[in-house]
Amino acid sequence: MNELERTRSANDPLIYNLTSKVPVVTVYFWIIKVLTTGMGEAASDALVRAGGVVAVVATAVALLASLVAQFKVSRYIPGVYWLAVVMVSVFGTMAADIPHFLGIPVWCTSLGYLLAVVVIFSMWHRAEGTLSFSTINTRRREAFYWAAVMATFALGTAVGDLTAFSWGWGALASGIIFAVLIALPAMAHRWVGLNTVAAFWIAYILTRPLGASFADWMGGPTHHGGLGWGMALVAAVWSAAIIAFVVYLAATRRDVRADARPRTAQSTPSRRP
């Protein structure tokens, strides 16, 4: 943020508040992100089996409502933000499975979703000059961000299905492999100099097949190598974990940016590096 933007943000509540629409990326961010992917996988399967098309429509409405709420708030609120992520995960899984039901090969949908991600990132970078998660401070950037979130969820879902089922790796093996792969962007950033933004988005995409693979393993039948919990129970357990972490963050504000916290009359606006 340049000096003019700092001056304007200190005096314009709208600009100031928009700097806090997303959380700080901490270990809690990655834990909850993985949990939402597994919960979305399990909840999607359970809901579609129980309600079919009605469940899909209801989930789409819930997703729209959660995104409207997220866009309406003027600052980052853990419950509102993570509810939107959860609904993207649930509906994104349903949407990503539609081509499979239509008989389209998973490798084909994976390429299609990869193209969608590239297009969104290209449009975002061309319009804003950055893809940085920490600079989601305008309405347009927020719109690009949520479009990218939905596209990356779909891509991760397709890739997870590709490895676990089409390639025959199985859910547990896929989960272990993605657990290893998700560490590579951080390692490349530290030792090879991979761009921070690129490292973030690569890891972000990999959280989807990572969480979904372990959810499939926990909920899958024992004769297919799963734990046999059932998808409804897996969704409930992972949801409870998400709620616990979100309540903790709401109480401690550990993922709220310093320059987005309420200021007293004596305090001055913080400057981000």
mmCIF file of N, CA, C and O in Angstrom, residues 59-152:
data_model
loop_
_atom_site.group_PDB
_atom_site.id
_atom_site.type_symbol
_atom_site.label_atom_id
_atom_site.label_comp_id
_atom_site.label_asym_id
_atom_site.label_seq_id
_atom_site.Cartn_x
_atom_site.Cartn_y
_atom_site.Cartn_z
ATOM 1 N N THR A 59 -28.426 -26.455 -1.566
ATOM 2 C CA THR A 59 -27.037 -26.100 -1.298
ATOM 3 C C THR A 59 -26.615 -24.891 -2.122
ATOM 4 O O THR A 59 -25.886 -24.017 -1.639
ATOM 5 N N ALA A 60 -27.074 -24.817 -3.364
ATOM 6 C CA ALA A 60 -26.767 -23.664 -4.212
ATOM 7 C C ALA A 60 -27.340 -22.384 -3.604
ATOM 8 O O ALA A 60 -26.676 -21.334 -3.596
ATOM 9 N N VAL A 61 -28.554 -22.462 -3.072
ATOM 10 C CA VAL A 61 -29.173 -21.298 -2.431
ATOM 11 C C VAL A 61 -28.380 -20.899 -1.187
ATOM 12 O O VAL A 61 -28.130 -19.712 -0.937
ATOM 13 N N ALA A 62 -27.966 -21.910 -0.402
ATOM 14 C CA ALA A 62 -27.183 -21.632 0.801
ATOM 15 C C ALA A 62 -25.840 -21.008 0.453
ATOM 16 O O ALA A 62 -25.353 -20.114 1.156
ATOM 17 N N LEU A 63 -25.225 -21.473 -0.633
ATOM 18 C CA LEU A 63 -23.958 -20.888 -1.088
ATOM 19 C C LEU A 63 -24.154 -19.426 -1.458
ATOM 20 O O LEU A 63 -23.357 -18.557 -1.046
ATOM 21 N N LEU A 64 -25.193 -19.134 -2.225
ATOM 22 C CA LEU A 64 -25.460 -17.758 -2.624
ATOM 23 C C LEU A 64 -25.678 -16.872 -1.399
ATOM 24 O O LEU A 64 -25.140 -15.761 -1.314
ATOM 25 N N ALA A 65 -26.444 -17.366 -0.434
ATOM 26 C CA ALA A 65 -26.718 -16.591 0.778
ATOM 27 C C ALA A 65 -25.441 -16.322 1.563
ATOM 28 O O ALA A 65 -25.229 -15.219 2.083
ATOM 29 N N SER A 66 -24.563 -17.326 1.649
ATOM 30 C CA SER A 66 -23.314 -17.161 2.398
ATOM 31 C C SER A 66 -22.384 -16.160 1.718
ATOM 32 O O SER A 66 -21.709 -15.367 2.388
ATOM 33 N N LEU A 67 -22.361 -16.159 0.389
ATOM 34 C CA LEU A 67 -21.520 -15.203 -0.332
ATOM 35 C C LEU A 67 -22.081 -13.778 -0.226
ATOM 36 O O LEU A 67 -21.320 -12.816 -0.107
ATOM 37 N N VAL A 68 -23.396 -13.649 -0.260
ATOM 38 C CA VAL A 68 -24.012 -12.335 -0.070
ATOM 39 C C VAL A 68 -23.643 -11.783 1.304
ATOM 40 O O VAL A 68 -23.282 -10.607 1.451
ATOM 41 N N ALA A 69 -23.710 -12.647 2.316
ATOM 42 C CA ALA A 69 -23.351 -12.220 3.672
ATOM 43 C C ALA A 69 -21.891 -11.796 3.740
ATOM 44 O O ALA A 69 -21.553 -10.780 4.356
ATOM 45 N N GLN A 70 -21.012 -12.572 3.083
ATOM 46 C CA GLN A 70 -19.593 -12.247 3.095
ATOM 47 C C GLN A 70 -19.312 -10.919 2.403
ATOM 48 O O GLN A 70 -18.497 -10.114 2.869
ATOM 49 N N PHE A 71 -19.984 -10.659 1.294
ATOM 50 C CA PHE A 71 -19.765 -9.403 0.581
ATOM 51 C C PHE A 71 -20.363 -8.214 1.325
ATOM 52 O O PHE A 71 -19.884 -7.086 1.188
ATOM 53 N N LYS A 72 -21.386 -8.457 2.119
ATOM 54 C CA LYS A 72 -22.050 -7.356 2.823
ATOM 55 C C LYS A 72 -21.274 -6.888 4.044
ATOM 56 O O LYS A 72 -21.322 -5.702 4.384
ATOM 57 N N VAL A 73 -20.583 -7.791 4.722
ATOM 58 C CA VAL A 73 -19.863 -7.361 5.917
ATOM 59 C C VAL A 73 -18.705 -6.464 5.507
ATOM 60 O O VAL A 73 -18.157 -6.582 4.413
ATOM 61 N N SER A 74 -18.328 -5.566 6.405
ATOM 62 C CA SER A 74 -17.296 -4.583 6.085
ATOM 63 C C SER A 74 -15.932 -4.950 6.628
ATOM 64 O O SER A 74 -14.979 -4.184 6.492
ATOM 65 N N ARG A 75 -15.826 -6.110 7.242
ATOM 66 C CA ARG A 75 -14.539 -6.555 7.777
ATOM 67 C C ARG A 75 -14.528 -8.078 7.841
ATOM 68 O O ARG A 75 -15.562 -8.725 7.601
ATOM 69 N N TYR A 76 -13.379 -8.635 8.113
ATOM 70 C CA TYR A 76 -13.270 -10.084 8.246
ATOM 71 C C TYR A 76 -13.937 -10.551 9.536
ATOM 72 O O TYR A 76 -13.585 -10.113 10.630
ATOM 73 N N ILE A 77 -14.930 -11.435 9.387
ATOM 74 C CA ILE A 77 -15.603 -12.065 10.521
ATOM 75 C C ILE A 77 -15.425 -13.565 10.344
ATOM 76 O O ILE A 77 -15.918 -14.133 9.361
ATOM 77 N N PRO A 78 -14.723 -14.251 11.251
ATOM 78 C CA PRO A 78 -14.412 -15.671 11.057
ATOM 79 C C PRO A 78 -15.606 -16.536 10.687
ATOM 80 O O PRO A 78 -15.544 -17.333 9.740
ATOM 81 N N GLY A 79 -16.718 -16.398 11.409
ATOM 82 C CA GLY A 79 -17.874 -17.235 11.135
ATOM 83 C C GLY A 79 -18.448 -17.024 9.745
ATOM 84 O O GLY A 79 -18.806 -17.982 9.050
ATOM 85 N N VAL A 80 -18.529 -15.768 9.319
ATOM 86 C CA VAL A 80 -19.085 -15.446 8.002
ATOM 87 C C VAL A 80 -18.152 -15.923 6.895
ATOM 88 O O VAL A 80 -18.582 -16.550 5.917
ATOM 89 N N TYR A 81 -16.865 -15.631 7.045
ATOM 90 C CA TYR A 81 -15.890 -16.008 6.021
ATOM 91 C C TYR A 81 -15.829 -17.528 5.846
ATOM 92 O O TYR A 81 -15.919 -18.045 4.724
ATOM 93 N N TRP A 82 -15.676 -18.244 6.947
ATOM 94 C CA TRP A 82 -15.497 -19.694 6.851
ATOM 95 C C TRP A 82 -16.786 -20.410 6.471
ATOM 96 O O TRP A 82 -16.741 -21.490 5.869
ATOM 97 N N LEU A 83 -17.943 -19.834 6.793
ATOM 98 C CA LEU A 83 -19.197 -20.416 6.310
ATOM 99 C C LEU A 83 -19.239 -20.365 4.788
ATOM 100 O O LEU A 83 -19.651 -21.334 4.134
ATOM 101 N N ALA A 84 -18.800 -19.252 4.213
ATOM 102 C CA ALA A 84 -18.760 -19.141 2.756
ATOM 103 C C ALA A 84 -17.810 -20.169 2.160
ATOM 104 O O ALA A 84 -18.122 -20.809 1.150
ATOM 105 N N VAL A 85 -16.654 -20.368 2.790
ATOM 106 C CA VAL A 85 -15.700 -21.362 2.297
ATOM 107 C C VAL A 85 -16.302 -22.763 2.374
ATOM 108 O O VAL A 85 -16.153 -23.575 1.453
ATOM 109 N N VAL A 86 -16.981 -23.063 3.474
ATOM 110 C CA VAL A 86 -17.617 -24.371 3.630
ATOM 111 C C VAL A 86 -18.657 -24.606 2.539
ATOM 112 O O VAL A 86 -18.707 -25.676 1.923
ATOM 113 N N MET A 87 -19.487 -23.598 2.279
ATOM 114 C CA MET A 87 -20.525 -23.767 1.266
ATOM 115 C C MET A 87 -19.931 -23.893 -0.129
ATOM 116 O O MET A 87 -20.450 -24.635 -0.969
ATOM 117 N N VAL A 88 -18.839 -23.180 -0.397
ATOM 118 C CA VAL A 88 -18.139 -23.357 -1.670
ATOM 119 C C VAL A 88 -17.651 -24.799 -1.781
ATOM 120 O O VAL A 88 -17.754 -25.424 -2.848
ATOM 121 N N SER A 89 -17.144 -25.336 -0.685
ATOM 122 C CA SER A 89 -16.636 -26.706 -0.691
ATOM 123 C C SER A 89 -17.745 -27.717 -0.961
ATOM 124 O O SER A 89 -17.583 -28.632 -1.773
ATOM 125 N N VAL A 90 -18.875 -27.564 -0.282
ATOM 126 C CA VAL A 90 -19.982 -28.516 -0.440
ATOM 127 C C VAL A 90 -20.556 -28.444 -1.855
ATOM 128 O O VAL A 90 -20.664 -29.451 -2.558
ATOM 129 N N PHE A 91 -20.920 -27.226 -2.273
ATOM 130 C CA PHE A 91 -21.522 -27.101 -3.603
ATOM 131 C C PHE A 91 -20.496 -27.343 -4.696
ATOM 132 O O PHE A 91 -20.832 -27.910 -5.749
ATOM 133 N N GLY A 92 -19.246 -26.928 -4.446
ATOM 134 C CA GLY A 92 -18.200 -27.165 -5.437
ATOM 135 C C GLY A 92 -17.998 -28.637 -5.717
ATOM 136 O O GLY A 92 -17.756 -29.041 -6.864
ATOM 137 N N THR A 93 -18.107 -29.459 -4.678
ATOM 138 C CA THR A 93 -17.998 -30.902 -4.866
ATOM 139 C C THR A 93 -19.149 -31.422 -5.712
ATOM 140 O O THR A 93 -18.961 -32.245 -6.617
ATOM 141 N N MET A 94 -20.361 -30.942 -5.417
ATOM 142 C CA MET A 94 -21.527 -31.358 -6.208
ATOM 143 C C MET A 94 -21.358 -30.970 -7.674
ATOM 144 O O MET A 94 -21.594 -31.781 -8.569
ATOM 145 N N ALA A 95 -20.934 -29.725 -7.906
ATOM 146 C CA ALA A 95 -20.780 -29.239 -9.276
ATOM 147 C C ALA A 95 -19.684 -29.997 -10.017
ATOM 148 O O ALA A 95 -19.824 -30.304 -11.209
ATOM 149 N N ALA A 96 -18.592 -30.308 -9.297
ATOM 150 C CA ALA A 96 -17.476 -31.014 -9.938
ATOM 151 C C ALA A 96 -17.845 -32.448 -10.285
ATOM 152 O O ALA A 96 -17.255 -33.036 -11.201
ATOM 153 N N ASP A 97 -18.823 -33.018 -9.576
ATOM 154 C CA ASP A 97 -19.229 -34.403 -9.844
ATOM 155 C C ASP A 97 -20.197 -34.516 -11.015
ATOM 156 O O ASP A 97 -20.391 -35.618 -11.560
ATOM 157 N N ILE A 98 -20.823 -33.406 -11.411
ATOM 158 C CA ILE A 98 -21.807 -33.456 -12.495
ATOM 159 C C ILE A 98 -21.217 -33.986 -13.800
ATOM 160 O O ILE A 98 -21.810 -34.872 -14.438
ATOM 161 N N PRO A 99 -20.047 -33.486 -14.258
ATOM 162 C CA PRO A 99 -19.466 -34.045 -15.492
ATOM 163 C C PRO A 99 -19.211 -35.549 -15.395
ATOM 164 O O PRO A 99 -19.352 -36.269 -16.387
ATOM 165 N N HIS A 100 -18.833 -36.018 -14.195
ATOM 166 C CA HIS A 100 -18.594 -37.454 -14.008
ATOM 167 C C HIS A 100 -19.881 -38.242 -14.237
ATOM 168 O O HIS A 100 -19.879 -39.289 -14.895
ATOM 169 N N PHE A 101 -21.001 -37.733 -13.697
ATOM 170 C CA PHE A 101 -22.285 -38.407 -13.885
ATOM 171 C C PHE A 101 -22.714 -38.394 -15.339
ATOM 172 O O PHE A 101 -23.472 -39.262 -15.784
ATOM 173 N N LEU A 102 -22.238 -37.393 -16.088
ATOM 174 C CA LEU A 102 -22.571 -37.289 -17.511
ATOM 175 C C LEU A 102 -21.649 -38.130 -18.385
ATOM 176 O O LEU A 102 -21.796 -38.144 -19.606
ATOM 177 N N GLY A 103 -20.692 -38.808 -17.757
ATOM 178 C CA GLY A 103 -19.798 -39.687 -18.498
ATOM 179 C C GLY A 103 -18.549 -39.026 -19.041
ATOM 180 O O GLY A 103 -17.814 -39.631 -19.829
ATOM 181 N N ILE A 104 -18.287 -37.789 -18.633
ATOM 182 C CA ILE A 104 -17.072 -37.095 -19.088
ATOM 183 C C ILE A 104 -15.888 -37.584 -18.267
ATOM 184 O O ILE A 104 -15.957 -37.614 -17.038
ATOM 185 N N PRO A 105 -14.790 -37.990 -18.906
ATOM 186 C CA PRO A 105 -13.625 -38.504 -18.161
ATOM 187 C C PRO A 105 -13.083 -37.478 -17.170
ATOM 188 O O PRO A 105 -13.093 -36.275 -17.425
ATOM 189 N N VAL A 106 -12.597 -37.985 -16.029
ATOM 190 C CA VAL A 106 -12.094 -37.093 -14.987
ATOM 191 C C VAL A 106 -10.886 -36.302 -15.479
ATOM 192 O O VAL A 106 -10.720 -35.135 -15.110
ATOM 193 N N TRP A 107 -10.036 -36.914 -16.299
ATOM 194 C CA TRP A 107 -8.860 -36.183 -16.789
ATOM 195 C C TRP A 107 -9.284 -34.993 -17.644
ATOM 196 O O TRP A 107 -8.640 -33.936 -17.630
ATOM 197 N N CYS A 108 -10.408 -35.147 -18.330
ATOM 198 C CA CYS A 108 -10.907 -34.064 -19.173
ATOM 199 C C CYS A 108 -11.442 -32.914 -18.316
ATOM 200 O O CYS A 108 -11.160 -31.739 -18.590
ATOM 201 N N THR A 109 -12.203 -33.249 -17.259
ATOM 202 C CA THR A 109 -12.716 -32.201 -16.378
ATOM 203 C C THR A 109 -11.579 -31.530 -15.616
ATOM 204 O O THR A 109 -11.630 -30.326 -15.345
ATOM 205 N N SER A 110 -10.538 -32.309 -15.280
ATOM 206 C CA SER A 110 -9.377 -31.725 -14.593
ATOM 207 C C SER A 110 -8.723 -30.659 -15.460
ATOM 208 O O SER A 110 -8.387 -29.568 -14.989
ATOM 209 N N LEU A 111 -8.556 -30.961 -16.735
ATOM 210 C CA LEU A 111 -7.974 -29.983 -17.657
ATOM 211 C C LEU A 111 -8.890 -28.778 -17.824
ATOM 212 O O LEU A 111 -8.427 -27.632 -17.901
ATOM 213 N N GLY A 112 -10.200 -29.043 -17.879
ATOM 214 C CA GLY A 112 -11.150 -27.946 -18.019
ATOM 215 C C GLY A 112 -11.118 -26.998 -16.836
ATOM 216 O O GLY A 112 -11.109 -25.772 -16.994
ATOM 217 N N TYR A 113 -11.081 -27.566 -15.617
ATOM 218 C CA TYR A 113 -11.026 -26.727 -14.420
ATOM 219 C C TYR A 113 -9.674 -26.018 -14.300
ATOM 220 O O TYR A 113 -9.598 -24.890 -13.816
ATOM 221 N N LEU A 114 -8.599 -26.676 -14.751
ATOM 222 C CA LEU A 114 -7.296 -26.022 -14.761
ATOM 223 C C LEU A 114 -7.325 -24.808 -15.682
ATOM 224 O O LEU A 114 -6.801 -23.734 -15.335
ATOM 225 N N LEU A 115 -7.954 -24.948 -16.838
ATOM 226 C CA LEU A 115 -8.083 -23.829 -17.766
ATOM 227 C C LEU A 115 -8.889 -22.701 -17.129
ATOM 228 O O LEU A 115 -8.543 -21.518 -17.265
ATOM 229 N N ALA A 116 -9.964 -23.059 -16.407
ATOM 230 C CA ALA A 116 -10.781 -22.042 -15.749
ATOM 231 C C ALA A 116 -9.965 -21.279 -14.710
ATOM 232 O O ALA A 116 -10.070 -20.048 -14.601
ATOM 233 N N VAL A 117 -9.140 -22.004 -13.944
ATOM 234 C CA VAL A 117 -8.288 -21.352 -12.945
ATOM 235 C C VAL A 117 -7.304 -20.403 -13.611
ATOM 236 O O VAL A 117 -7.114 -19.264 -13.157
ATOM 237 N N VAL A 118 -6.688 -20.846 -14.695
ATOM 238 C CA VAL A 118 -5.725 -20.006 -15.415
ATOM 239 C C VAL A 118 -6.401 -18.748 -15.951
ATOM 240 O O VAL A 118 -5.850 -17.635 -15.855
ATOM 241 N N VAL A 119 -7.602 -18.897 -16.494
ATOM 242 C CA VAL A 119 -8.329 -17.746 -17.042
ATOM 243 C C VAL A 119 -8.662 -16.744 -15.939
ATOM 244 O O VAL A 119 -8.465 -15.532 -16.093
ATOM 245 N N ILE A 120 -9.163 -17.242 -14.807
ATOM 246 C CA ILE A 120 -9.521 -16.346 -13.695
ATOM 247 C C ILE A 120 -8.292 -15.627 -13.167
ATOM 248 O O ILE A 120 -8.315 -14.402 -12.938
ATOM 249 N N PHE A 121 -7.200 -16.369 -12.956
ATOM 250 C CA PHE A 121 -5.979 -15.737 -12.471
ATOM 251 C C PHE A 121 -5.449 -14.711 -13.469
ATOM 252 O O PHE A 121 -4.955 -13.643 -13.077
ATOM 253 N N SER A 122 -5.540 -15.028 -14.749
ATOM 254 C CA SER A 122 -5.054 -14.099 -15.775
ATOM 255 C C SER A 122 -5.876 -12.816 -15.776
ATOM 256 O O SER A 122 -5.318 -11.705 -15.847
ATOM 257 N N MET A 123 -7.193 -12.948 -15.693
ATOM 258 C CA MET A 123 -8.064 -11.771 -15.664
ATOM 259 C C MET A 123 -7.824 -10.958 -14.397
ATOM 260 O O MET A 123 -7.786 -9.715 -14.442
ATOM 261 N N TRP A 124 -7.665 -11.637 -13.287
ATOM 262 C CA TRP A 124 -7.427 -10.968 -12.007
ATOM 263 C C TRP A 124 -6.123 -10.177 -12.042
ATOM 264 O O TRP A 124 -6.075 -9.003 -11.682
ATOM 265 N N HIS A 125 -5.051 -10.830 -12.521
ATOM 266 C CA HIS A 125 -3.746 -10.169 -12.567
ATOM 267 C C HIS A 125 -3.746 -9.016 -13.572
ATOM 268 O O HIS A 125 -3.149 -7.962 -13.324
ATOM 269 N N ARG A 126 -4.424 -9.210 -14.674
ATOM 270 C CA ARG A 126 -4.468 -8.143 -15.680
ATOM 271 C C ARG A 126 -5.229 -6.933 -15.143
ATOM 272 O O ARG A 126 -4.850 -5.782 -15.403
ATOM 273 N N ALA A 127 -6.283 -7.172 -14.375
ATOM 274 C CA ALA A 127 -7.101 -6.070 -13.858
ATOM 275 C C ALA A 127 -6.478 -5.396 -12.650
ATOM 276 O O ALA A 127 -6.587 -4.178 -12.483
ATOM 277 N N GLU A 128 -5.797 -6.186 -11.795
ATOM 278 C CA GLU A 128 -5.332 -5.665 -10.518
ATOM 279 C C GLU A 128 -3.809 -5.619 -10.371
ATOM 280 O O GLU A 128 -3.298 -4.959 -9.471
ATOM 281 N N GLY A 129 -3.101 -6.360 -11.218
ATOM 282 C CA GLY A 129 -1.643 -6.357 -11.125
ATOM 283 C C GLY A 129 -1.098 -7.225 -10.012
ATOM 284 O O GLY A 129 0.115 -7.224 -9.764
ATOM 285 N N THR A 130 -1.956 -8.005 -9.342
ATOM 286 C CA THR A 130 -1.512 -8.877 -8.254
ATOM 287 C C THR A 130 -2.550 -9.964 -8.013
ATOM 288 O O THR A 130 -3.744 -9.782 -8.312
ATOM 289 N N LEU A 131 -2.073 -11.095 -7.494
ATOM 290 C CA LEU A 131 -2.954 -12.176 -7.053
ATOM 291 C C LEU A 131 -2.782 -12.411 -5.556
ATOM 292 O O LEU A 131 -3.212 -13.439 -5.040
ATOM 293 N N SER A 132 -2.212 -11.447 -4.887
ATOM 294 C CA SER A 132 -1.878 -11.620 -3.478
ATOM 295 C C SER A 132 -3.119 -11.738 -2.610
ATOM 296 O O SER A 132 -4.042 -10.920 -2.698
ATOM 297 N N PHE A 133 -3.116 -12.744 -1.756
ATOM 298 C CA PHE A 133 -4.210 -12.970 -0.814
ATOM 299 C C PHE A 133 -4.308 -11.832 0.195
ATOM 300 O O PHE A 133 -5.396 -11.490 0.658
ATOM 301 N N SER A 134 -3.188 -11.229 0.520
ATOM 302 C CA SER A 134 -3.160 -10.179 1.540
ATOM 303 C C SER A 134 -3.623 -8.826 1.029
ATOM 304 O O SER A 134 -3.716 -7.879 1.795
ATOM 305 N N THR A 135 -3.926 -8.723 -0.270
ATOM 306 C CA THR A 135 -4.363 -7.436 -0.822
ATOM 307 C C THR A 135 -5.810 -7.490 -1.307
ATOM 308 O O THR A 135 -6.186 -6.780 -2.230
ATOM 309 N N ILE A 136 -6.619 -8.336 -0.679
ATOM 310 C CA ILE A 136 -8.049 -8.383 -1.015
ATOM 311 C C ILE A 136 -8.717 -7.216 -0.305
ATOM 312 O O ILE A 136 -9.363 -7.370 0.738
ATOM 313 N N ASN A 137 -8.550 -6.026 -0.852
ATOM 314 C CA ASN A 137 -9.010 -4.817 -0.164
ATOM 315 C C ASN A 137 -9.907 -3.933 -1.026
ATOM 316 O O ASN A 137 -10.095 -2.761 -0.729
ATOM 317 N N THR A 138 -10.441 -4.492 -2.120
ATOM 318 C CA THR A 138 -11.444 -3.790 -2.914
ATOM 319 C C THR A 138 -12.525 -4.796 -3.284
ATOM 320 O O THR A 138 -12.312 -6.010 -3.240
ATOM 321 N N ARG A 139 -13.694 -4.300 -3.652
ATOM 322 C CA ARG A 139 -14.794 -5.184 -4.028
ATOM 323 C C ARG A 139 -14.435 -6.035 -5.241
ATOM 324 O O ARG A 139 -14.785 -7.215 -5.321
ATOM 325 N N ARG A 140 -13.753 -5.444 -6.209
ATOM 326 C CA ARG A 140 -13.408 -6.199 -7.408
ATOM 327 C C ARG A 140 -12.418 -7.312 -7.089
ATOM 328 O O ARG A 140 -12.564 -8.436 -7.574
ATOM 329 N N ARG A 141 -11.420 -7.016 -6.260
ATOM 330 C CA ARG A 141 -10.476 -8.062 -5.870
ATOM 331 C C ARG A 141 -11.180 -9.163 -5.083
ATOM 332 O O ARG A 141 -10.857 -10.349 -5.219
ATOM 333 N N GLU A 142 -12.135 -8.772 -4.269
ATOM 334 C CA GLU A 142 -12.878 -9.770 -3.506
ATOM 335 C C GLU A 142 -13.676 -10.673 -4.441
ATOM 336 O O GLU A 142 -13.755 -11.887 -4.233
ATOM 337 N N ALA A 143 -14.254 -10.098 -5.489
ATOM 338 C CA ALA A 143 -14.995 -10.897 -6.459
ATOM 339 C C ALA A 143 -14.070 -11.860 -7.193
ATOM 340 O O ALA A 143 -14.399 -13.049 -7.373
ATOM 341 N N PHE A 144 -12.904 -11.381 -7.620
ATOM 342 C CA PHE A 144 -11.932 -12.258 -8.264
ATOM 343 C C PHE A 144 -11.498 -13.371 -7.305
ATOM 344 O O PHE A 144 -11.341 -14.526 -7.709
ATOM 345 N N TYR A 145 -11.289 -13.003 -6.039
ATOM 346 C CA TYR A 145 -10.838 -13.979 -5.055
ATOM 347 C C TYR A 145 -11.832 -15.124 -4.910
ATOM 348 O O TYR A 145 -11.444 -16.300 -4.953
ATOM 349 N N TRP A 146 -13.111 -14.811 -4.770
ATOM 350 C CA TRP A 146 -14.099 -15.878 -4.577
ATOM 351 C C TRP A 146 -14.310 -16.683 -5.846
ATOM 352 O O TRP A 146 -14.595 -17.895 -5.782
ATOM 353 N N ALA A 147 -14.152 -16.055 -6.999
ATOM 354 C CA ALA A 147 -14.197 -16.822 -8.244
ATOM 355 C C ALA A 147 -13.042 -17.815 -8.292
ATOM 356 O O ALA A 147 -13.214 -18.980 -8.685
ATOM 357 N N ALA A 148 -11.859 -17.365 -7.858
ATOM 358 C CA ALA A 148 -10.691 -18.246 -7.819
ATOM 359 C C ALA A 148 -10.885 -19.363 -6.803
ATOM 360 O O ALA A 148 -10.503 -20.520 -7.049
ATOM 361 N N VAL A 149 -11.483 -19.049 -5.655
ATOM 362 C CA VAL A 149 -11.740 -20.068 -4.636
ATOM 363 C C VAL A 149 -12.623 -21.177 -5.210
ATOM 364 O O VAL A 149 -12.331 -22.371 -5.058
ATOM 365 N N MET A 150 -13.694 -20.795 -5.893
ATOM 366 C CA MET A 150 -14.602 -21.798 -6.451
ATOM 367 C C MET A 150 -13.934 -22.627 -7.543
ATOM 368 O O MET A 150 -14.102 -23.846 -7.608
ATOM 369 N N ALA A 151 -13.154 -21.966 -8.393
ATOM 370 C CA ALA A 151 -12.489 -22.690 -9.472
ATOM 371 C C ALA A 151 -11.417 -23.640 -8.940
ATOM 372 O O ALA A 151 -11.277 -24.770 -9.419
ATOM 373 N N THR A 152 -10.659 -23.191 -7.937
ATOM 374 C CA THR A 152 -9.608 -24.052 -7.382
ATOM 375 C C THR A 152 -10.207 -25.226 -6.619
ATOM 376 O O THR A 152 -9.638 -26.330 -6.610
#
